[in-house]
Amino acid sequence: MVRKSVLTAIVLFGLYIVGMYVYIFHGAQSTIPEALKGTVADPAVFLSEREWVLSEEYSKIRNFLFFAAAPFDWLFYFLILTFGISRGFEKWSLSQTKWKIAQNAIYLFWLSLLSYVVVFPLNYYRYTLSKSYGISTQSFSSWMKDGVIEFWVDFGTMILIVSVLYWLMKKSAKKWWLYAWFLTIPFSLFIMFVQPVVIDPLYNDFYPLKNKELETKILDMANNANIPSEHVYEVNMAEKTNALNAYVTGIGSNSRIVLWDTTLSRLNDQEILFIMAHEMGHYVEKHIYIGIAGYLGLTLVGLWLTAKLMNYFVRRYGKVLNISEVCSIRSLPLFLLITSVLLFASSPLSNYVSRYQESRADRYAIEMTQDKDAAISSFQELTRAGLSQVNPPLLVKWFRYTHPSMLERISTLDQYDTSNQNE
């Protein structure tokens, strides 16, 4: 039974990989519509032929890796259950100490370490791929340092989450998912509050914007939009990437406007002001709070479904998965497998909402700045710097894109400004 299940899982994974490879590299269409050829949204207008070719190549590889990575994780979780590895980790942790939280820490350490080692080749390939296409500028030692920091941050967070989660499972087999969701609310808000001042600085250095003239312009815009902000922060990303970015992060007194130094070096002031107006649009339209509400709603449904599915799989396939009861920590890979599948399945919906919010922020920014040239040129430069695929295939857009494609964003801005001028 176990051998048959493992063989079936591997064959299905192989067929999926072949299918996605054919779709991404041979079946998916990313051509430019005839109506937009020759316009400012056409990559042939603002990219060199080599840049366009590289963006298509790079994007196809990254898209394929994205679609391969999630099922690979699912296969990994399934195999460590069926081969009894998770059960072995649990037995080892129980034999080392009587303290429950210490047992959880030992189990999680070995599970996290095994996961890190198994996924490392894929992550390393992504890193070298980014360097070969001129996106990443990060040294191997710096990349490894970030990976080690992420490992320990995730490990520490998981000890807390898993310890509470499995304690709830033991206390209430039927309603643990509901109690876990209630605790998710303050925990998520706390993480969002400390992220800019505790977690983010572990990876990069943040400091007040050096260009005080530009900072004054940005703060004036924020003041006109009734956005409370005293400083704009700059982060040193040039030593890691050539890509561009800017964002608003945090909540409450820890909210920040952040600009990558690569953005500051490659965009002019007007382009930066448009990007900042876009970020302010998210604040004005309360997208962060809508996002929190949506996240909590999906989490509630996800935890409920996870509880139902875990009970079903343990009851029907417990012997194959080496799980005797849901509340045993050896069932954690099953929990992670189910939640990962649900998250992947729900991504088209969450991405659709995100793309709508991004389009709203674009509209807010162009209304605020009234600068068509800066709006279009900023997105053109973002495309060039990150070798972004201008018009991704439909399946890629559904599952990967939290922002509208550059083709949509640029053409919409161009049409919107033209219509305003004609009124």
XYZ file of C-alpha atoms in Angstrom:
423
model
C 0.000 0.000 0.000
C 2.789 2.421 0.954
C 4.882 1.558 -2.084
C 1.885 1.989 -4.387
C 1.002 5.363 -2.827
C 4.570 6.643 -3.148
C 4.865 5.463 -6.753
C 1.517 7.059 -7.631
C 2.554 10.371 -6.054
C 5.873 10.416 -7.917
C 4.251 9.547 -11.258
C 1.605 12.251 -10.815
C 4.299 14.780 -9.934
C 6.290 13.775 -13.026
C 3.270 14.088 -15.319
C 2.446 17.485 -13.812
C 6.000 18.723 -14.379
C 5.955 17.598 -18.000
C 2.563 19.227 -18.535
C 3.675 22.537 -17.030
C 6.899 22.487 -19.033
C 4.954 22.073 -22.274
C 2.521 24.822 -21.276
C 5.143 27.358 -20.179
C 7.713 26.847 -22.930
C 5.591 25.760 -25.882
C 1.861 26.318 -25.336
C 1.414 29.591 -23.446
C 0.984 32.785 -25.432
C 2.604 36.067 -24.382
C 2.378 37.973 -27.638
C 1.378 41.626 -27.812
C -2.164 42.319 -29.105
C -2.240 43.981 -32.510
C -4.097 46.993 -31.112
C -1.215 47.775 -28.752
C 1.697 47.223 -31.100
C 3.666 50.395 -31.614
C 2.167 52.056 -28.527
C 4.021 52.997 -25.340
C 2.906 49.652 -23.856
C 4.644 47.644 -26.590
C 7.987 46.309 -25.282
C 9.403 46.706 -28.783
C 9.070 50.455 -28.232
C 10.870 50.795 -24.888
C 13.050 47.658 -24.695
C 15.907 46.677 -26.951
C 15.467 43.421 -28.851
C 17.960 41.724 -26.511
C 16.177 43.004 -23.401
C 12.858 41.688 -24.700
C 14.317 38.269 -25.513
C 15.992 38.060 -22.096
C 12.809 39.090 -20.289
C 10.850 36.325 -22.046
C 13.521 33.702 -21.353
C 13.990 34.689 -17.731
C 10.261 34.914 -17.055
C 9.518 31.508 -18.593
C 12.130 29.818 -16.421
C 10.900 31.581 -13.291
C 7.282 30.747 -14.105
C 8.156 27.083 -14.564
C 10.077 27.015 -11.262
C 7.110 28.593 -9.501
C 4.671 25.966 -10.729
C 7.133 23.175 -9.968
C 8.024 24.335 -6.454
C 4.616 24.039 -4.773
C 3.909 20.402 -5.813
C 7.517 19.568 -4.943
C 6.806 20.739 -1.388
C 3.648 18.620 -1.313
C 5.584 15.566 -2.482
C 8.250 16.239 0.148
C 5.682 16.364 2.966
C 3.969 13.228 1.672
C 7.209 11.248 1.457
C 8.453 12.111 4.951
C 5.091 10.918 6.269
C 4.910 7.674 4.297
C 8.573 6.788 4.889
C 8.107 7.281 8.638
C 10.620 10.130 8.851
C 8.183 12.395 10.672
C 7.398 9.599 13.119
C 11.138 9.111 13.676
C 11.648 12.808 14.400
C 8.830 12.676 16.946
C 10.250 9.593 18.703
C 13.691 11.218 18.849
C 12.281 14.405 20.356
C 10.281 12.450 22.983
C 13.369 10.519 24.038
C 15.450 13.663 24.618
C 13.346 15.618 27.105
C 10.096 15.654 29.042
C 9.419 19.339 28.352
C 6.780 19.627 25.641
C 8.040 22.868 24.130
C 11.566 21.421 23.992
C 10.197 18.309 22.267
C 8.472 20.525 19.725
C 11.683 22.494 19.187
C 13.718 19.347 18.570
C 11.137 17.965 16.143
C 10.871 21.276 14.289
C 14.631 21.674 14.073
C 15.091 18.361 12.279
C 12.064 18.908 10.052
C 13.206 22.445 9.171
C 16.795 21.310 8.564
C 15.700 18.472 6.283
C 13.409 20.837 4.373
C 16.200 23.398 4.037
C 18.636 20.805 2.675
C 16.130 19.301 0.226
C 15.016 22.670 -1.159
C 18.516 24.206 -1.164
C 19.417 23.100 -4.740
C 16.268 24.749 -6.105
C 16.896 27.947 -4.150
C 20.531 27.994 -5.237
C 19.501 27.586 -8.868
C 17.111 30.525 -8.519
C 19.961 32.586 -7.070
C 22.404 31.705 -9.872
C 19.686 32.226 -12.483
C 19.037 35.735 -11.194
C 22.761 36.503 -11.259
C 23.210 35.136 -14.775
C 20.474 37.451 -16.086
C 21.930 40.469 -14.293
C 19.113 40.895 -11.771
C 20.914 39.797 -8.607
C 24.145 41.502 -7.562
C 24.347 39.653 -4.248
C 27.469 37.722 -3.298
C 27.135 34.059 -2.368
C 28.152 34.745 1.246
C 25.514 37.473 1.568
C 22.892 35.205 0.012
C 23.775 32.402 2.414
C 23.638 34.818 5.346
C 20.102 35.863 4.400
C 19.139 32.202 4.084
C 20.497 31.356 7.535
C 18.739 34.355 9.097
C 15.483 33.332 7.439
C 15.913 29.766 8.695
C 16.261 30.839 12.328
C 13.524 33.486 12.142
C 11.129 30.916 10.670
C 12.255 28.285 13.172
C 11.657 30.553 16.160
C 8.257 31.610 14.843
C 7.258 28.018 14.119
C 8.105 26.873 17.657
C 5.587 29.354 19.025
C 2.902 28.659 16.413
C 3.201 24.863 16.444
C 3.354 24.623 20.238
C 0.155 26.621 20.602
C -1.525 24.849 17.670
C -0.934 21.315 18.957
C -1.794 22.308 22.510
C -5.164 23.500 21.165
C -5.591 20.235 19.256
C -5.147 18.256 22.464
C -7.493 20.499 24.439
C -10.270 20.654 21.837
C -10.246 18.105 19.029
C -13.367 19.604 17.415
C -12.829 23.368 17.738
C -9.054 23.810 17.787
C -9.231 25.444 14.345
C -11.586 28.161 15.631
C -9.466 28.947 18.697
C -6.365 29.001 16.505
C -8.054 31.513 14.216
C -8.923 33.795 17.147
C -5.248 33.800 18.151
C -4.243 34.497 14.546
C -5.790 37.965 14.731
C -3.567 39.535 17.435
C -0.531 37.541 16.264
C -0.832 38.789 12.660
C -1.294 42.389 13.791
C 1.717 42.090 16.086
C 3.914 40.729 13.282
C 2.813 43.539 10.970
C 3.616 46.068 13.684
C 7.145 44.798 14.439
C 8.088 43.803 10.876
C 9.592 47.179 9.832
C 11.613 47.700 13.022
C 12.575 44.175 14.097
C 12.484 41.702 11.209
C 13.315 43.747 8.091
C 16.509 45.282 9.591
C 17.895 41.746 10.030
C 18.324 41.584 6.254
C 19.069 45.169 5.209
C 20.043 48.569 6.561
C 17.311 51.214 6.688
C 17.998 54.911 7.124
C 16.228 58.240 6.490
C 16.196 59.321 2.857
C 19.458 61.124 2.077
C 17.935 63.353 -0.608
C 16.173 65.827 1.687
C 14.730 67.832 -1.196
C 13.024 64.717 -2.552
C 11.922 63.735 0.954
C 10.244 67.118 1.372
C 8.335 66.628 -1.886
C 7.190 63.163 -0.840
C 6.128 64.323 2.624
C 4.239 67.247 1.089
C 2.348 64.764 -1.071
C 1.630 62.625 1.974
C 0.403 65.664 3.887
C -1.913 66.651 1.023
C -3.339 63.121 1.113
C -3.728 63.282 4.925
C -1.202 60.486 5.414
C 0.664 60.742 8.738
C 4.379 60.323 8.031
C 7.486 62.011 9.389
C 10.215 60.244 7.445
C 10.809 58.422 4.192
C 13.262 55.544 4.519
C 15.902 54.351 2.107
C 17.164 50.752 2.073
C 20.470 49.593 0.626
C 19.396 47.030 -1.979
C 21.997 47.825 -4.661
C 24.387 45.302 -3.143
C 21.766 42.596 -3.687
C 19.761 43.442 -6.799
C 19.336 45.671 -9.834
C 15.534 45.487 -9.550
C 13.498 48.500 -8.408
C 10.889 48.757 -5.680
C 9.127 51.057 -3.228
C 6.501 50.253 -0.636
C 4.592 51.268 2.459
C 4.993 48.853 5.349
C 3.900 48.418 8.939
C 0.878 49.624 10.854
C 0.329 52.215 13.548
C 3.360 54.147 14.750
C 5.706 51.773 12.886
C 4.299 52.508 9.416
C 6.978 53.537 6.942
C 7.433 54.716 3.379
C 10.430 52.812 1.977
C 12.412 53.352 -1.221
C 15.075 50.991 -2.543
C 18.295 52.832 -3.356
C 18.180 51.221 -6.814
C 14.917 53.044 -7.434
C 16.481 56.320 -6.344
C 19.448 55.870 -8.658
C 17.523 54.849 -11.795
C 14.342 56.946 -11.662
C 14.097 60.721 -11.768
C 12.219 62.719 -9.147
C 8.960 62.863 -11.113
C 8.952 59.112 -11.648
C 9.667 58.514 -7.973
C 6.850 60.862 -6.986
C 4.455 58.873 -9.165
C 5.580 55.617 -7.513
C 5.113 57.216 -4.096
C 1.660 58.468 -5.061
C 0.795 54.889 -6.009
C 1.844 53.675 -2.557
C -0.130 56.478 -0.935
C -3.146 55.325 -2.929
C -3.014 52.032 -1.038
C -3.077 53.941 2.245
C -5.879 56.311 1.254
C -8.099 53.484 0.008
C -7.294 51.425 3.133
C -6.038 48.471 1.134
C -3.875 47.262 4.005
C -6.901 46.891 6.272
C -8.974 45.313 3.514
C -6.070 42.935 2.998
C -5.977 42.065 6.695
C -9.718 41.373 6.694
C -9.420 39.218 3.582
C -6.453 37.330 5.003
C -8.298 36.615 8.241
C -11.394 35.482 6.328
C -9.393 33.087 4.158
C -7.507 31.876 7.238
C -10.769 31.034 8.996
C -12.022 29.000 6.032
C -8.582 27.468 5.545
C -8.228 26.307 9.141
C -11.750 24.838 9.104
C -11.031 22.918 5.890
C -7.648 21.822 7.214
C -9.234 20.405 10.373
C -11.836 18.498 8.337
C -9.280 17.152 5.869
C -6.764 16.165 8.555
C -9.422 14.168 10.395
C -10.436 12.470 7.143
C -6.916 11.549 6.028
C -5.828 10.310 9.456
C -8.990 8.240 9.795
C -8.719 6.699 6.318
C -4.988 6.714 5.551
C -3.428 6.900 9.004
C -1.441 3.678 8.570
C 0.005 4.782 5.233
C 0.926 8.215 6.627
C 2.197 6.789 9.955
C -0.172 9.053 11.907
C -2.189 7.613 14.763
C -3.941 10.827 15.828
C -4.248 14.383 14.581
C -2.939 15.949 17.798
C 0.398 14.132 17.498
C 3.124 16.468 16.223
C 4.142 13.879 13.648
C 1.026 15.032 11.740
C 2.585 18.481 11.148
C 3.740 17.641 7.581
C 0.122 16.725 6.789
C -1.011 20.078 8.209
C 1.616 21.887 6.115
C 0.715 19.891 2.999
C -3.000 20.657 3.268
C -2.523 24.354 4.054
C -0.035 24.700 1.197
C -2.485 23.130 -1.266
C -5.319 25.364 -0.029
C -3.130 28.460 -0.241
C -2.115 27.573 -3.789
C -5.726 26.886 -4.772
C -6.921 30.207 -3.328
C -4.144 32.283 -4.932
C -6.150 33.148 -8.102
C -8.799 34.791 -5.915
C -6.379 36.647 -3.650
C -4.281 37.698 -6.653
C -7.382 39.002 -8.421
C -8.252 41.202 -5.435
C -4.648 42.393 -5.226
C -4.551 43.278 -8.927
C -7.747 45.275 -8.524
C -6.234 47.199 -5.611
C -3.051 47.847 -7.585
C -5.048 49.207 -10.511
C -6.925 51.475 -8.087
C -3.600 52.716 -6.693
C -2.369 53.402 -10.237
C -5.492 55.441 -10.903
C -5.044 57.375 -7.654
C -1.411 58.121 -8.523
C -2.123 59.468 -11.991
C -4.961 61.627 -10.664
C -2.688 62.956 -7.944
C 0.383 63.692 -10.077
C -1.242 64.372 -13.478
C 2.065 63.318 -15.014
C 1.512 60.882 -17.861
C 5.120 60.797 -19.023
C 6.491 60.013 -15.555
C 3.861 57.348 -14.951
C 4.598 55.500 -18.178
C 8.377 55.855 -18.066
C 8.518 54.619 -14.446
C 6.756 51.359 -15.385
C 8.891 51.001 -18.478
C 12.028 51.297 -16.353
C 10.642 48.851 -13.773
C 10.142 46.369 -16.602
C 13.652 46.868 -17.900
C 15.343 46.639 -14.503
C 13.579 43.439 -13.443
C 13.249 41.839 -16.893
C 9.538 41.530 -16.200
C 7.328 39.683 -18.662
C 5.171 42.388 -20.224
C 2.218 40.166 -21.128
C 2.240 36.887 -19.124
C 0.136 33.840 -20.085
C -3.277 33.566 -18.456
C -2.436 30.730 -16.040
C 0.718 32.536 -14.924
C -1.245 35.709 -14.351
C -3.881 33.914 -12.265
C -1.447 32.146 -9.958
C 1.564 34.485 -9.857
C 0.606 38.074 -10.527
C -0.433 40.226 -7.571
C -0.097 43.253 -9.894
C -1.621 43.834 -13.326
C 0.775 43.039 -16.148
C 2.956 45.891 -17.357
C 1.080 45.787 -20.662
C -2.185 46.455 -18.832
C -0.766 49.068 -16.489
C 0.984 51.129 -19.133
C -1.843 50.956 -21.685
C -4.454 51.829 -19.033
C -2.477 54.845 -17.866
C -1.989 55.974 -21.440
C -5.683 55.662 -22.284
C -6.805 57.283 -19.026
C -4.639 60.350 -19.474
C -5.677 60.740 -23.102
C -9.359 60.633 -22.172
C -8.816 63.255 -19.479
C -7.122 65.552 -21.923
C -10.025 65.173 -24.309
C -12.673 66.150 -21.761
